[in-house]
Coordinates of C-alpha atoms and ligand atoms in Angstrom, one line a residue:
M1 CA 0.0 0.0 0.0
I2 CA 1.2 3.5 -0.7
E3 CA -0.1 7.0 -0.2
I4 CA 0.6 9.6 -2.8
P5 CA -0.3 13.3 -3.1
T6 CA -3.5 13.7 -5.2
P7 CA -2.1 13.6 -8.8
D8 CA -2.4 16.3 -11.5
D9 CA -2.8 15.5 -15.2
W10 CA -0.7 17.9 -17.2
H11 CA -2.2 16.9 -20.6
V12 CA -5.8 15.7 -21.2
H13 CA -8.4 15.9 -23.9
L14 CA -11.9 16.4 -22.5
R15 CA -13.7 17.1 -25.8
A16 CA -17.1 18.7 -25.9
D17 CA -20.9 17.9 -25.6
E18 CA -21.9 14.3 -24.9
M19 CA -18.3 13.1 -25.0
L20 CA -17.2 15.7 -22.4
E21 CA -20.1 14.7 -20.2
A22 CA -19.2 11.0 -20.5
V23 CA -15.5 11.4 -19.7
V24 CA -15.0 14.3 -17.3
G25 CA -16.0 12.3 -14.2
Y26 CA -13.1 9.9 -14.8
S27 CA -10.6 12.7 -14.6
A28 CA -12.3 14.5 -11.7
R29 CA -12.3 11.4 -9.5
R30 CA -8.5 11.0 -9.8
F31 CA -6.9 14.4 -10.5
R32 CA -6.7 17.8 -8.9
Y33 CA -5.4 20.0 -11.8
A34 CA -6.0 19.0 -15.4
L35 CA -4.3 20.9 -18.2
V36 CA -7.0 20.7 -20.9
M37 CA -5.9 20.5 -24.5
P38 CA -7.4 23.0 -26.9
N39 CA -7.8 20.9 -30.1
L40 CA -11.6 21.3 -30.4
R41 CA -13.3 22.2 -33.6
P42 CA -12.9 25.2 -33.8
P43 CA -9.7 25.3 -31.7
I44 CA -9.5 27.4 -28.5
T45 CA -7.4 30.4 -29.4
T46 CA -8.5 33.2 -27.1
T47 CA -8.8 33.6 -23.3
S48 CA -12.5 34.2 -23.6
A49 CA -13.0 30.9 -25.5
A50 CA -10.9 29.2 -22.9
I51 CA -13.1 30.6 -20.1
D52 CA -16.2 29.5 -21.9
Y53 CA -14.8 26.0 -22.4
R54 CA -13.7 25.9 -18.7
D55 CA -17.2 26.8 -17.7
R56 CA -18.7 24.1 -19.9
I57 CA -16.4 21.6 -18.3
M58 CA -17.2 22.7 -14.8
G59 CA -20.9 22.7 -15.7
V60 CA -20.9 18.9 -16.2
A61 CA -18.1 17.9 -13.8
P62 CA -19.1 16.2 -10.6
R63 CA -19.4 18.8 -7.8
D64 CA -17.9 16.9 -4.8
T65 CA -14.3 16.8 -6.0
G66 CA -11.4 19.3 -6.0
F67 CA -11.1 19.0 -9.8
H68 CA -9.7 22.2 -11.4
P69 CA -9.2 22.5 -15.1
I70 CA -6.4 24.8 -16.4
M71 CA -6.6 25.8 -20.0
A72 CA -4.2 26.0 -23.0
L73 CA -4.6 28.0 -26.2
Y74 CA -4.0 26.5 -29.6
L75 CA -1.1 28.2 -31.4
T76 CA -2.4 29.9 -34.5
P77 CA -1.8 33.3 -36.0
E78 CA -5.0 34.3 -34.0
V79 CA -3.3 34.0 -30.6
S80 CA -2.4 37.5 -29.4
L81 CA 0.2 38.2 -26.7
D82 CA -2.0 40.8 -24.8
D83 CA -4.9 38.3 -24.6
L84 CA -2.5 35.6 -23.6
R85 CA -1.0 37.7 -20.8
R86 CA -4.5 38.4 -19.5
G87 CA -5.4 34.7 -19.5
A88 CA -2.1 33.9 -17.7
D89 CA -2.4 36.7 -15.2
E90 CA -5.9 35.6 -14.3
G91 CA -4.7 32.0 -13.8
I92 CA -6.9 30.6 -16.6
V93 CA -4.3 29.8 -19.2
A94 CA -1.1 27.9 -18.4
G95 CA 0.4 27.5 -21.8
V96 CA 0.1 27.6 -25.6
K97 CA 0.0 24.3 -27.6
Y98 CA 1.8 24.0 -30.9
Y99 CA 0.6 21.3 -33.2
P100 CA 2.4 20.6 -36.4
A101 CA -0.4 20.7 -39.0
G102 CA -1.5 17.2 -39.9
A103 CA 0.4 15.5 -37.1
T104 CA -2.6 14.3 -35.2
T105 CA -6.3 14.6 -34.3
N106 CA -7.7 18.1 -35.0
S107 CA -4.3 19.5 -35.9
D108 CA -5.2 20.9 -39.3
G109 CA -5.2 24.4 -37.8
G110 CA -1.6 23.9 -36.7
G111 CA 1.6 25.4 -37.9
S112 CA 4.2 24.4 -40.5
S113 CA 7.1 25.6 -38.4
L114 CA 7.7 27.0 -35.0
S115 CA 9.9 29.7 -36.5
D116 CA 6.7 31.3 -38.0
F117 CA 5.7 32.3 -34.4
R118 CA 9.0 33.7 -33.2
G119 CA 7.6 37.1 -32.1
L120 CA 4.9 35.6 -30.0
L121 CA 7.2 33.0 -28.5
E122 CA 9.7 35.7 -27.5
G123 CA 6.8 37.5 -25.8
M124 CA 5.7 34.3 -24.1
A125 CA 9.3 33.9 -22.7
E126 CA 9.1 37.3 -21.3
A127 CA 5.6 36.8 -19.9
G128 CA 6.6 33.4 -18.4
V129 CA 3.9 31.5 -20.4
R130 CA 4.9 27.9 -21.3
L131 CA 5.0 26.5 -24.8
L132 CA 3.5 23.1 -25.0
V133 CA 4.8 21.1 -28.0
H134 CA 3.4 18.2 -29.9
A135 CA 6.9 17.2 -31.0
E136 CA 6.4 15.2 -34.2
A137 CA 7.7 16.0 -37.7
T138 CA 5.2 15.7 -40.5
D139 CA 7.5 15.2 -43.4
P140 CA 5.9 12.2 -45.2
S141 CA 9.3 10.8 -46.2
L142 CA 10.3 10.3 -42.6
D143 CA 9.7 6.9 -40.9
I144 CA 6.9 7.3 -38.4
F145 CA 9.0 6.0 -35.5
D146 CA 11.7 8.6 -36.2
R147 CA 9.5 11.6 -36.3
E148 CA 9.8 12.8 -32.7
A149 CA 13.6 12.8 -32.8
A150 CA 13.5 14.7 -36.2
F151 CA 11.2 17.4 -34.8
L152 CA 13.3 17.9 -31.7
E153 CA 16.5 18.2 -33.7
H154 CA 15.2 20.4 -36.6
E155 CA 12.4 22.4 -34.9
L156 CA 12.7 22.6 -31.1
A157 CA 16.5 22.6 -30.7
P158 CA 16.9 25.8 -32.8
L159 CA 14.0 27.5 -30.9
C160 CA 15.6 26.6 -27.5
A161 CA 18.9 28.1 -28.8
A162 CA 17.2 31.2 -30.1
V163 CA 14.8 31.9 -27.2
P164 CA 16.6 30.3 -24.3
E165 CA 14.3 31.8 -21.6
L166 CA 11.2 30.2 -23.1
R167 CA 9.9 27.4 -20.9
V168 CA 8.8 24.4 -22.9
T169 CA 6.9 21.2 -22.2
V170 CA 7.7 18.4 -24.6
E171 CA 4.3 16.7 -24.6
H172 CA 3.9 12.9 -24.4
V173 CA 7.6 12.2 -24.9
S174 CA 7.8 8.8 -26.5
T175 CA 11.4 8.0 -27.3
R176 CA 14.9 7.7 -25.8
A177 CA 15.9 10.6 -28.0
G178 CA 13.1 12.7 -26.4
V179 CA 14.2 11.8 -22.9
E180 CA 17.8 12.8 -23.8
F181 CA 16.6 16.1 -25.3
V182 CA 14.8 17.1 -22.2
G183 CA 17.9 16.1 -20.1
A184 CA 20.0 18.4 -22.2
H185 CA 17.8 21.5 -22.3
P186 CA 17.4 23.1 -18.9
R187 CA 14.2 25.0 -19.6
T188 CA 12.3 22.0 -20.8
A189 CA 10.0 19.6 -19.0
A190 CA 8.1 16.7 -20.4
T191 CA 4.9 14.8 -19.9
I192 CA 4.8 11.0 -20.2
T193 CA 1.6 9.1 -20.8
P194 CA 0.6 5.8 -19.0
H195 CA 0.4 4.0 -22.4
H196 CA 3.9 5.0 -23.6
L197 CA 5.2 3.7 -20.2
A198 CA 3.3 0.5 -20.3
R199 CA 3.2 -0.7 -23.9
Q200 CA 5.6 -0.9 -26.9
R201 CA 5.1 -1.1 -30.6
T202 CA 5.1 -4.9 -30.6
D203 CA 1.9 -4.8 -28.5
L204 CA 0.4 -2.5 -31.1
L205 CA 1.3 -4.6 -34.2
A206 CA 2.3 -8.2 -33.4
D207 CA -0.8 -10.0 -32.3
G208 CA -3.4 -8.5 -34.6
M209 CA -3.3 -4.7 -35.2
R210 CA -4.7 -2.9 -32.2
P211 CA -6.5 0.4 -33.0
D212 CA -7.1 0.8 -29.3
L213 CA -3.3 1.3 -28.8
F214 CA -2.9 3.7 -31.7
C215 CA -2.0 7.2 -30.8
K216 CA 0.3 10.0 -31.8
P217 CA 3.1 10.0 -31.2
V218 CA 2.9 6.4 -32.0
I219 CA 4.0 3.9 -29.3
N220 CA 7.6 3.2 -30.0
S221 CA 10.2 0.4 -29.3
A222 CA 10.9 -1.5 -26.1
D223 CA 14.1 0.4 -25.7
D224 CA 12.3 3.7 -26.0
R225 CA 9.8 2.5 -23.4
D226 CA 12.6 1.5 -21.1
A227 CA 14.1 5.1 -21.4
L228 CA 10.7 6.5 -20.5
I229 CA 10.4 4.2 -17.4
E230 CA 13.8 5.3 -16.2
A231 CA 12.9 9.0 -16.7
A232 CA 9.5 8.7 -15.0
T233 CA 10.8 6.7 -12.0
G234 CA 13.9 8.9 -11.7
G235 CA 12.5 10.9 -8.7
V236 CA 12.7 14.7 -8.6
G237 CA 13.2 16.1 -12.1
P238 CA 11.5 17.4 -15.3
F239 CA 9.2 14.4 -16.1
C240 CA 5.6 14.5 -15.0
L241 CA 2.4 12.7 -15.7
G242 CA 0.3 13.9 -18.6
T243 CA -2.2 11.1 -19.5
D244 CA -3.0 12.4 -23.0
S245 CA -6.3 10.7 -22.4
A246 CA -8.0 11.2 -25.8
P247 CA -11.4 9.5 -26.3
H248 CA -12.6 8.5 -29.7
P249 CA -15.8 6.5 -30.5
T250 CA -15.2 3.0 -31.6
T251 CA -16.7 3.9 -34.9
A252 CA -13.7 6.2 -35.5
K253 CA -11.2 3.8 -34.0
Y254 CA -12.2 0.6 -35.9
G255 CA -13.0 2.1 -39.3
P256 CA -10.8 2.0 -42.4
R257 CA -8.4 4.6 -40.7
A258 CA -8.1 4.4 -37.0
A259 CA -8.3 7.8 -35.2
A260 CA -5.2 8.5 -33.0
G261 CA -5.9 8.6 -29.3
I262 CA -6.2 6.4 -26.3
F263 CA -8.8 6.9 -23.5
N264 CA -7.0 6.3 -20.3
A265 CA -8.6 8.7 -17.8
A266 CA -10.4 5.8 -16.2
Y267 CA -7.4 3.5 -15.3
G268 CA -4.3 5.5 -16.2
L269 CA -3.3 5.9 -12.6
E270 CA -3.5 2.1 -12.0
V271 CA -1.4 1.6 -15.2
V272 CA 1.3 4.0 -13.8
A273 CA 1.2 2.3 -10.4
E274 CA 1.8 -1.0 -12.0
V275 CA 4.8 0.4 -14.0
F276 CA 6.3 1.8 -10.9
H277 CA 5.6 -1.4 -9.0
Q278 CA 7.3 -3.5 -11.6
A279 CA 10.3 -1.1 -11.6
G280 CA 10.5 -1.4 -7.8
R281 CA 10.0 2.3 -7.5
L282 CA 6.6 2.9 -6.0
D283 CA 8.3 5.3 -3.6
R284 CA 9.0 7.7 -6.4
M285 CA 5.5 7.7 -7.9
G286 CA 4.5 10.8 -6.0
A287 CA 7.2 12.8 -7.7
F288 CA 6.1 11.8 -11.1
V289 CA 2.3 12.2 -10.6
S290 CA 2.5 15.3 -8.4
G291 CA 5.7 17.0 -7.3
N292 CA 7.5 17.3 -10.6
G293 CA 4.5 18.8 -12.4
C294 CA 3.8 21.2 -9.5
A295 CA 7.4 22.5 -9.7
A296 CA 7.2 22.9 -13.5
Y297 CA 3.9 24.7 -13.5
G298 CA 4.5 26.7 -10.3
V299 CA 1.5 25.4 -8.4
E300 CA 1.3 24.4 -4.8
T301 CA 1.6 20.8 -3.8
P302 CA -1.8 19.3 -2.7
E303 CA -2.8 18.8 0.9
T304 CA -4.9 15.7 0.0
T305 CA -3.7 12.2 -0.8
L306 CA -4.8 9.0 -2.5
T307 CA -4.1 5.5 -1.2
L308 CA -3.2 2.7 -3.7
T309 CA -3.3 -0.9 -2.7
R310 CA -2.1 -3.7 -4.9
E311 CA -4.5 -6.7 -4.5
P312 CA -6.7 -8.4 -7.0
V313 CA -10.0 -6.7 -7.4
E314 CA -13.1 -8.9 -7.4
V315 CA -15.4 -6.8 -9.6
E316 CA -14.7 -7.0 -13.3
R317 CA -13.5 -3.7 -14.6
D318 CA -15.5 -2.0 -17.3
T319 CA -13.9 -2.2 -20.7
Q320 CA -16.0 0.4 -22.5
L321 CA -18.1 3.5 -21.7
E322 CA -21.1 4.7 -23.6
T323 CA -22.1 8.4 -24.2
E324 CA -25.6 9.8 -24.2
A325 CA -25.2 10.1 -28.0
G326 CA -24.7 6.3 -28.2
D327 CA -21.0 6.3 -28.9
Q328 CA -18.8 3.7 -27.3
V329 CA -15.2 4.3 -26.1
V330 CA -12.7 1.6 -25.1
L331 CA -11.1 2.1 -21.7
F332 CA -7.4 1.5 -21.6
G333 CA -5.8 -0.3 -18.7
A334 CA -8.6 -2.6 -17.4
E335 CA -6.0 -5.3 -16.9
E336 CA -3.8 -3.2 -14.6
A337 CA -6.9 -1.8 -12.9
A338 CA -7.9 -5.4 -11.9
R339 CA -4.8 -5.4 -9.7
W340 CA -5.2 -2.1 -7.9
T341 CA -7.6 -0.4 -5.5
I342 CA -7.4 3.4 -5.3
S343 CA -9.2 5.3 -2.5
Ligands
DOR1 O1 -3.2 10.3 -30.1 C1 -3.5 11.5 -30.0 N1 -4.7 11.9 -29.8 N2 -2.5 12.4 -30.0 C2 -2.8 13.7 -30.0 O2 -1.8 14.4 -30.0 C3 -4.1 14.2 -30.0 C4 -5.1 13.2 -29.5 C5 -6.5 13.5 -29.8 O3 -6.9 14.7 -29.6 O4 -7.2 12.6 -30.1
ZN2 ZN1 -2.8 15.2 -26.6

């Protein structure tokens, strides 16, 4: 049994409408702060849209939790520094998310290069607003498993050199190259997802192709996963939990082209606990799911805790949810959840 500070989720997709209603309770029962991604249609690009979205989230979130969404804006030419400053000063907006156009779900409004946003990024460095990066090159000639490393080398490294004061979160880091990049760049932090910690590409492809394990950046090799586990279980440092929980209806996951995204808000914490247990590092789970993110985002550590117990659970865990609109979503991690009780 271990007791950990109530975790924060520094990267989550809560969506809108019926999907939002169906998923928000899973995040609220586990997490205190949740940094909510802005890739809606249309994307969230202003503080007032972020406030409106936050109100919609709180309007359907369960009332008896300490759940608190923090918002991000989607980096497009529409984002203005004055508006961003207001959002940051008021404690609504914690960062601006850069999506390379075409890299992932709802990224068509994204950019073709970080260098196109240099003026805004310099202003963000001065204002102390973080850049959140989907670090994946979109060059079709590049192998899909090499795209994170390519983006870091050709896009993010030049930016870090040119604007060294800018604080950056490399989101859902998925490779050894990504871990090394964060280690070598002092102003960077990184989120790591439960699924990149607990699975590898052989799980995705070897025993029947698994759309439920398909996400961006794609789950990479066993060696990459090992580097992520070492980083996550390393104790105090720049690596923190961001679930990247991203629900898609089964109709979108199991069609001719699987949508990228894994819904793990339900059991992501159990998955992380199992990874830390297997690594013999449960004592460091609190740093990964709480302390490191609090330090990176400058928020206070929580006063509340969760207790995790590893024992077989008798009830069978749900493997799907259903929205009011009749969509089904597969829950990631039911297997790990059958070994843990969290209270
Ligand atoms: O797999 C992913 N799904 N990666 C992302 O970056 C976006 C997310 C989504 O919104 O579905
Ligand atoms: Zn995401």
